[in-house]
Amino acid sequence: MTVLKGLYPPIRAYASGWLNTGDGHQIYWERSGNPQGKPAVFIHGGPGGGCSPLHRQLFDPAHYNVTLFDQRGCGRSRPHASLDNNTTWHLIDDMEKLREMAGAEQWLVFGGSWGSTLGLAYAQTHPERVSELVLRGIFTLRQQELDWYYQDGASRFFPDKWQRVLSILSEEERQDVIGAYRRRLTGNDPVVQLEAARLWSLWEGETVTLMPAVNAASFGEDDFALAFARIENHYFSHGGFLEQDDQLLENVTRIRHIPGVIVHGRYDMACQVQNAWDLAARWPEAELHIIEGAGHSFDEPGILDRLIRATDQFAGKA
């Protein structure tokens, strides 16, 4: 029986700071691993989720020089939960500035969930800067994907949890859940904002793993929930600021020369496995790994094993 690979041991960042974007944001960044190692960047999910020390452990610290950053408005970036000047294209510009700061001509781009969305958008904008792509829990931000998770799809598998999401909405508002939550999350009443933020965030926290997650309750903590819900809803309300619904699939031709690994859980309820299948159909050169007995989260055993194998492979270890 094959032994599943797990996270590398905990490691501290050897450098950190804030990038002043010049338009009102300060982006928290950090680097860990070997300063002379292979450059890589980790893109967190959400949008609005922020980075965790666990994310450093997806890379062999002897072989990688890894940049992690909290995207605009979340984590340790400032101002907290801000939607101003916060679009996919702002984040891509931030990544380019961070790459230049790191002194990397190219770097491996690793992203899961929304991180796969931003990873694809970044690679398609700057293909010459990407050495490899490792993408997990594919999310291409098509309307059908938003409808699945926030209107009529995943709710059929979690009717009890979905009922909490609907509990603050009128019958009319339930026809457009994302829009109804946007009005609350961007309104002037902080009590209403926070109530909506908790419900929005907990829906995701309680549905992203195949088995109940021990940390699901953390999605309802005030600071995290407010940034996560406001920013995520902001992006989804605007279609990720993409020019067309299937843009990320249509533009795969720009990145087919880049070595890639696609990892997706068979029972991913947040992002259906069809998303990964559709991406792989456009990008046959990439490795596609559909993980049995797994949902959406990066730390589910089968998914984590395949992600570690991917970073080891691109480090020349396998």
Tab-separated table of C-alpha atoms in Angstrom:
chain	number	residue	atom	x	y	z
A	1	MET	CA	0.000	0.000	0.000
A	2	THR	CA	1.321	3.459	-0.940
A	3	VAL	CA	2.037	5.670	2.064
A	4	LEU	CA	0.346	9.043	1.678
A	5	LYS	CA	2.603	12.068	1.866
A	6	GLY	CA	1.820	14.793	4.371
A	7	LEU	CA	2.889	18.318	5.173
A	8	TYR	CA	6.523	19.191	5.711
A	9	PRO	CA	7.403	20.172	9.316
A	10	PRO	CA	6.416	23.642	10.576
A	11	ILE	CA	8.760	26.406	9.480
A	12	ARG	CA	9.063	30.086	10.244
A	13	ALA	CA	9.196	32.775	7.603
A	14	TYR	CA	12.707	34.167	7.168
A	15	ALA	CA	11.452	37.533	5.839
A	16	SER	CA	8.154	39.412	5.888
A	17	GLY	CA	6.682	42.852	5.401
A	18	TRP	CA	4.004	44.904	3.693
A	19	LEU	CA	3.905	45.975	0.066
A	20	ASN	CA	2.466	49.469	-0.406
A	21	THR	CA	0.412	49.252	-3.595
A	22	GLY	CA	0.103	53.013	-3.994
A	23	ASP	CA	-3.695	52.915	-4.189
A	24	GLY	CA	-4.686	52.489	-0.573
A	25	HIS	CA	-3.621	48.908	0.228
A	26	GLN	CA	-0.734	47.366	2.112
A	27	ILE	CA	-0.211	43.705	1.193
A	28	TYR	CA	1.280	41.407	3.806
A	29	TRP	CA	3.925	39.084	2.361
A	30	GLU	CA	6.386	36.578	3.709
A	31	ARG	CA	9.050	34.230	2.384
A	32	SER	CA	10.061	30.876	3.798
A	33	GLY	CA	12.332	27.966	2.924
A	34	ASN	CA	15.689	28.253	1.193
A	35	PRO	CA	16.540	31.794	-0.002
A	36	GLN	CA	18.524	30.210	-2.847
A	37	GLY	CA	15.811	27.666	-3.615
A	38	LYS	CA	13.333	27.335	-6.455
A	39	PRO	CA	10.985	30.359	-6.447
A	40	ALA	CA	7.305	29.626	-5.794
A	41	VAL	CA	4.221	31.601	-4.843
A	42	PHE	CA	1.235	30.305	-2.899
A	43	ILE	CA	-2.176	31.817	-3.729
A	44	HIS	CA	-4.793	31.380	-1.027
A	45	GLY	CA	-8.485	30.792	-1.543
A	46	GLY	CA	-11.622	32.758	-0.935
A	47	PRO	CA	-11.081	35.373	-2.198
A	48	GLY	CA	-10.680	36.790	1.256
A	49	GLY	CA	-9.351	33.697	3.022
A	50	GLY	CA	-5.801	34.747	3.835
A	51	CYS	CA	-2.726	32.562	4.333
A	52	SER	CA	-1.915	30.133	7.122
A	53	PRO	CA	1.449	28.878	8.443
A	54	LEU	CA	0.324	25.442	7.210
A	55	HIS	CA	0.620	26.675	3.640
A	56	ARG	CA	4.383	27.028	4.053
A	57	GLN	CA	4.510	23.283	4.683
A	58	LEU	CA	3.322	22.336	1.190
A	59	PHE	CA	6.869	22.863	-0.098
A	60	ASP	CA	10.153	21.156	0.786
A	61	PRO	CA	11.977	23.962	2.619
A	62	ALA	CA	15.352	22.706	1.428
A	63	HIS	CA	14.363	23.083	-2.216
A	64	TYR	CA	11.905	26.002	-2.361
A	65	ASN	CA	11.922	29.725	-1.725
A	66	VAL	CA	8.199	30.328	-1.184
A	67	THR	CA	6.348	33.649	-1.179
A	68	LEU	CA	3.001	33.745	0.612
A	69	PHE	CA	0.811	36.835	0.694
A	70	ASP	CA	-2.570	37.904	2.007
A	71	GLN	CA	-4.616	39.339	-0.834
A	72	ARG	CA	-6.150	42.790	-0.607
A	73	GLY	CA	-8.408	43.331	2.376
A	74	CYS	CA	-7.843	40.027	4.175
A	75	GLY	CA	-5.498	38.313	6.590
A	76	ARG	CA	-2.823	40.713	7.754
A	77	SER	CA	-3.193	43.011	4.744
A	78	ARG	CA	-4.604	46.471	5.328
A	79	PRO	CA	-7.208	47.992	5.370
A	80	HIS	CA	-9.257	45.060	6.645
A	81	ALA	CA	-12.244	43.918	4.546
A	82	SER	CA	-11.774	46.780	2.062
A	83	LEU	CA	-13.431	46.451	-1.352
A	84	ASP	CA	-11.863	49.581	-2.815
A	85	ASN	CA	-9.424	48.962	-5.685
A	86	ASN	CA	-9.929	45.247	-5.133
A	87	THR	CA	-10.255	43.282	-8.374
A	88	THR	CA	-8.583	40.286	-9.989
A	89	TRP	CA	-6.409	42.634	-12.028
A	90	HIS	CA	-5.223	44.516	-8.947
A	91	LEU	CA	-4.200	41.174	-7.413
A	92	ILE	CA	-2.306	40.174	-10.552
A	93	ASP	CA	-0.399	43.468	-10.395
A	94	ASP	CA	0.376	42.799	-6.724
A	95	MET	CA	1.774	39.379	-7.631
A	96	GLU	CA	4.047	40.897	-10.241
A	97	LYS	CA	5.393	43.396	-7.733
A	98	LEU	CA	6.004	40.597	-5.241
A	99	ARG	CA	7.789	38.523	-7.889
A	100	GLU	CA	10.073	41.429	-8.681
A	101	MET	CA	10.730	41.955	-4.964
A	102	ALA	CA	11.681	38.286	-4.663
A	103	GLY	CA	14.122	38.651	-7.551
A	104	ALA	CA	12.527	35.783	-9.482
A	105	GLU	CA	12.452	35.701	-13.278
A	106	GLN	CA	9.934	32.877	-13.041
A	107	TRP	CA	8.201	31.068	-10.221
A	108	LEU	CA	6.012	28.046	-9.633
A	109	VAL	CA	2.413	29.160	-9.079
A	110	PHE	CA	0.381	27.105	-6.590
A	111	GLY	CA	-3.287	27.885	-5.961
A	112	GLY	CA	-6.426	26.148	-4.769
A	113	SER	CA	-10.114	27.037	-5.104
A	114	TRP	CA	-10.164	30.808	-5.764
A	115	GLY	CA	-6.383	30.425	-5.781
A	116	SER	CA	-6.763	28.293	-8.909
A	117	THR	CA	-8.848	31.068	-10.476
A	118	LEU	CA	-6.269	33.737	-9.734
A	119	GLY	CA	-3.447	31.364	-10.656
A	120	LEU	CA	-4.957	30.775	-14.092
A	121	ALA	CA	-5.643	34.489	-14.601
A	122	TYR	CA	-2.086	35.398	-13.574
A	123	ALA	CA	-0.510	32.728	-15.769
A	124	GLN	CA	-2.614	33.731	-18.764
A	125	THR	CA	-1.606	37.377	-18.256
A	126	HIS	CA	2.096	36.679	-17.598
A	127	PRO	CA	2.860	33.218	-19.037
A	128	GLU	CA	6.535	34.052	-19.345
A	129	ARG	CA	6.757	34.416	-15.558
A	130	VAL	CA	5.337	30.980	-14.659
A	131	SER	CA	7.611	27.935	-14.539
A	132	GLU	CA	4.903	25.459	-13.434
A	133	LEU	CA	1.308	25.473	-12.223
A	134	VAL	CA	-0.120	23.372	-9.384
A	135	LEU	CA	-3.881	23.901	-9.171
A	136	ARG	CA	-6.351	22.334	-6.741
A	137	GLY	CA	-10.145	22.469	-6.426
A	138	ILE	CA	-10.638	24.120	-9.804
A	139	PHE	CA	-12.886	27.175	-9.885
A	140	THR	CA	-13.187	29.057	-13.182
A	141	LEU	CA	-15.875	31.488	-11.965
A	142	ARG	CA	-18.443	30.633	-14.634
A	143	GLN	CA	-22.013	31.562	-13.772
A	144	GLN	CA	-22.944	27.885	-13.644
A	145	GLU	CA	-20.382	27.394	-10.876
A	146	LEU	CA	-21.761	30.283	-8.818
A	147	ASP	CA	-25.316	29.032	-9.354
A	148	TRP	CA	-24.304	25.564	-8.191
A	149	TYR	CA	-22.916	26.708	-4.842
A	150	TYR	CA	-25.049	29.766	-4.104
A	151	GLN	CA	-28.386	29.072	-5.714
A	152	ASP	CA	-29.494	25.567	-6.589
A	153	GLY	CA	-27.036	22.707	-6.450
A	154	ALA	CA	-24.934	22.088	-3.365
A	155	SER	CA	-27.940	23.162	-1.273
A	156	ARG	CA	-29.603	19.846	-2.129
A	157	PHE	CA	-26.841	17.996	-0.324
A	158	PHE	CA	-26.861	20.324	2.710
A	159	PRO	CA	-30.499	21.459	3.092
A	160	ASP	CA	-30.119	22.066	6.824
A	161	LYS	CA	-27.042	24.241	6.386
A	162	TRP	CA	-28.523	26.038	3.369
A	163	GLN	CA	-31.615	26.881	5.378
A	164	ARG	CA	-29.408	28.965	7.682
A	165	VAL	CA	-28.137	30.910	4.657
A	166	LEU	CA	-31.711	31.598	3.561
A	167	SER	CA	-32.967	32.384	7.064
A	168	ILE	CA	-32.348	36.165	6.804
A	169	LEU	CA	-33.742	36.485	3.268
A	170	SER	CA	-37.282	37.108	2.065
A	171	GLU	CA	-38.864	34.738	-0.440
A	172	GLU	CA	-38.152	37.225	-3.209
A	173	GLU	CA	-34.512	37.684	-2.174
A	174	ARG	CA	-33.945	33.942	-2.287
A	175	GLN	CA	-34.113	34.100	-6.081
A	176	ASP	CA	-30.729	35.895	-6.030
A	177	VAL	CA	-28.803	34.904	-2.922
A	178	ILE	CA	-25.520	36.525	-3.941
A	179	GLY	CA	-27.257	39.830	-4.679
A	180	ALA	CA	-29.270	39.764	-1.461
A	181	TYR	CA	-26.148	39.138	0.612
A	182	ARG	CA	-24.276	41.867	-1.227
A	183	ARG	CA	-26.829	44.440	-0.081
A	184	ARG	CA	-26.321	43.379	3.532
A	185	LEU	CA	-22.543	43.012	3.366
A	186	THR	CA	-22.069	46.474	1.839
A	187	GLY	CA	-24.779	48.250	3.840
A	188	ASN	CA	-24.259	50.771	6.621
A	189	ASP	CA	-25.477	48.666	9.553
A	190	PRO	CA	-22.496	46.812	11.118
A	191	VAL	CA	-24.806	44.407	12.974
A	192	VAL	CA	-26.512	43.369	9.736
A	193	GLN	CA	-23.141	43.138	7.992
A	194	LEU	CA	-21.697	40.815	10.609
A	195	GLU	CA	-24.758	38.589	10.773
A	196	ALA	CA	-24.653	38.105	7.006
A	197	ALA	CA	-20.878	37.597	7.038
A	198	ARG	CA	-21.072	34.804	9.597
A	199	LEU	CA	-23.819	32.962	7.728
A	200	TRP	CA	-22.040	33.301	4.381
A	201	SER	CA	-18.705	32.143	5.786
A	202	LEU	CA	-20.057	29.235	7.808
A	203	TRP	CA	-21.833	27.859	4.738
A	204	GLU	CA	-18.437	27.422	3.123
A	205	GLY	CA	-16.621	26.310	6.259
A	206	GLU	CA	-19.102	23.497	6.838
A	207	THR	CA	-19.309	22.216	3.258
A	208	VAL	CA	-15.750	22.168	1.920
A	209	THR	CA	-14.650	18.840	3.381
A	210	LEU	CA	-15.985	15.354	2.767
A	211	MET	CA	-16.177	14.726	6.507
A	212	PRO	CA	-17.103	17.447	9.036
A	213	ALA	CA	-14.150	19.786	9.526
A	214	VAL	CA	-12.829	20.380	13.034
A	215	ASN	CA	-12.057	24.022	12.212
A	216	ALA	CA	-15.368	24.891	10.520
A	217	ALA	CA	-16.421	27.116	13.424
A	218	SER	CA	-13.422	29.391	12.814
A	219	PHE	CA	-15.145	30.585	9.640
A	220	GLY	CA	-17.673	32.329	11.854
A	221	GLU	CA	-15.132	34.373	13.829
A	222	ASP	CA	-15.885	38.069	13.397
A	223	ASP	CA	-12.734	39.399	11.714
A	224	PHE	CA	-12.292	36.444	9.415
A	225	ALA	CA	-15.972	36.227	8.461
A	226	LEU	CA	-16.274	39.929	7.656
A	227	ALA	CA	-13.310	39.979	5.264
A	228	PHE	CA	-14.065	36.583	3.776
A	229	ALA	CA	-17.748	37.227	3.094
A	230	ARG	CA	-17.435	40.827	1.909
A	231	ILE	CA	-14.548	40.173	-0.459
A	232	GLU	CA	-15.839	36.854	-1.767
A	233	ASN	CA	-19.305	38.246	-2.407
A	234	HIS	CA	-17.769	41.336	-4.035
A	235	TYR	CA	-15.851	39.212	-6.518
A	236	PHE	CA	-18.746	36.878	-7.217
A	237	SER	CA	-21.152	39.780	-7.719
A	238	HIS	CA	-18.837	41.059	-10.454
A	239	GLY	CA	-18.061	37.732	-12.120
A	240	GLY	CA	-14.492	37.896	-10.881
A	241	PHE	CA	-14.035	41.032	-12.997
A	242	LEU	CA	-13.462	38.778	-16.015
A	243	GLU	CA	-14.429	39.976	-19.473
A	244	GLN	CA	-16.491	36.903	-20.333
A	245	ASP	CA	-18.030	33.946	-18.543
A	246	ASP	CA	-15.650	31.251	-19.809
A	247	GLN	CA	-12.587	33.464	-20.158
A	248	LEU	CA	-10.226	31.281	-18.130
A	249	LEU	CA	-11.041	28.228	-20.232
A	250	GLU	CA	-10.931	30.085	-23.538
A	251	ASN	CA	-7.465	31.459	-22.720
A	252	VAL	CA	-5.884	28.124	-21.771
A	253	THR	CA	-4.085	28.195	-25.126
A	254	ARG	CA	-1.784	30.818	-23.597
A	255	ILE	CA	-0.475	28.407	-20.944
A	256	ARG	CA	-0.503	24.962	-22.533
A	257	HIS	CA	3.289	25.004	-22.746
A	258	ILE	CA	3.581	25.400	-18.957
A	259	PRO	CA	3.937	22.110	-17.020
A	260	GLY	CA	0.854	21.702	-14.856
A	261	VAL	CA	-0.812	19.468	-12.294
A	262	ILE	CA	-4.561	19.618	-11.620
A	263	VAL	CA	-5.868	18.036	-8.395
A	264	HIS	CA	-9.563	17.762	-7.576
A	265	GLY	CA	-11.645	15.824	-5.035
A	266	ARG	CA	-14.323	13.561	-6.500
A	267	TYR	CA	-16.916	14.776	-3.957
A	268	ASP	CA	-16.029	18.454	-3.951
A	269	MET	CA	-19.303	20.255	-3.226
A	270	ALA	CA	-17.931	23.796	-3.444
A	271	CYS	CA	-16.390	23.327	-6.892
A	272	GLN	CA	-17.688	20.397	-8.905
A	273	VAL	CA	-15.211	17.937	-10.393
A	274	GLN	CA	-16.628	18.869	-13.801
A	275	ASN	CA	-14.649	22.106	-13.509
A	276	ALA	CA	-11.361	20.190	-13.400
A	277	TRP	CA	-12.518	17.930	-16.219
A	278	ASP	CA	-13.377	20.946	-18.387
A	279	LEU	CA	-9.984	22.548	-17.701
A	280	ALA	CA	-8.087	19.340	-18.467
A	281	ALA	CA	-9.996	18.957	-21.733
A	282	ARG	CA	-8.599	22.335	-22.831
A	283	TRP	CA	-5.167	21.561	-21.393
A	284	PRO	CA	-4.375	17.910	-22.199
A	285	GLU	CA	-0.667	18.390	-21.456
A	286	ALA	CA	-1.433	18.899	-17.741
A	287	GLU	CA	-1.676	15.991	-15.298
A	288	LEU	CA	-5.217	15.532	-13.985
A	289	HIS	CA	-5.685	13.748	-10.663
A	290	ILE	CA	-9.240	13.130	-9.456
A	291	ILE	CA	-8.997	12.086	-5.831
A	292	GLU	CA	-11.465	9.478	-4.598
A	293	GLY	CA	-12.932	9.903	-1.121
A	294	ALA	CA	-12.153	13.614	-0.958
A	295	GLY	CA	-13.958	16.944	-0.990
A	296	HIS	CA	-12.546	20.419	-1.556
A	297	SER	CA	-9.963	21.210	1.123
A	298	PHE	CA	-6.231	21.035	0.507
A	299	ASP	CA	-5.560	19.089	3.712
A	300	GLU	CA	-7.807	16.121	2.997
A	301	PRO	CA	-5.359	13.168	2.910
A	302	GLY	CA	-5.609	12.123	-0.747
A	303	ILE	CA	-5.545	15.704	-2.014
A	304	LEU	CA	-2.642	16.673	0.237
A	305	ASP	CA	-0.659	13.636	-0.872
A	306	ARG	CA	-1.005	14.553	-4.533
A	307	LEU	CA	-0.164	18.228	-3.902
A	308	ILE	CA	3.038	17.323	-2.046
A	309	ARG	CA	3.974	14.898	-4.810
A	310	ALA	CA	3.485	17.714	-7.319
A	311	THR	CA	5.732	20.191	-5.487
A	312	ASP	CA	8.320	17.440	-4.932
A	313	GLN	CA	8.169	16.553	-8.624
A	314	PHE	CA	8.779	20.127	-9.737
A	315	ALA	CA	11.637	20.420	-7.245
A	316	GLY	CA	13.318	17.555	-9.097
A	317	LYS	CA	12.785	15.093	-6.230
A	318	ALA	CA	10.553	12.680	-8.154
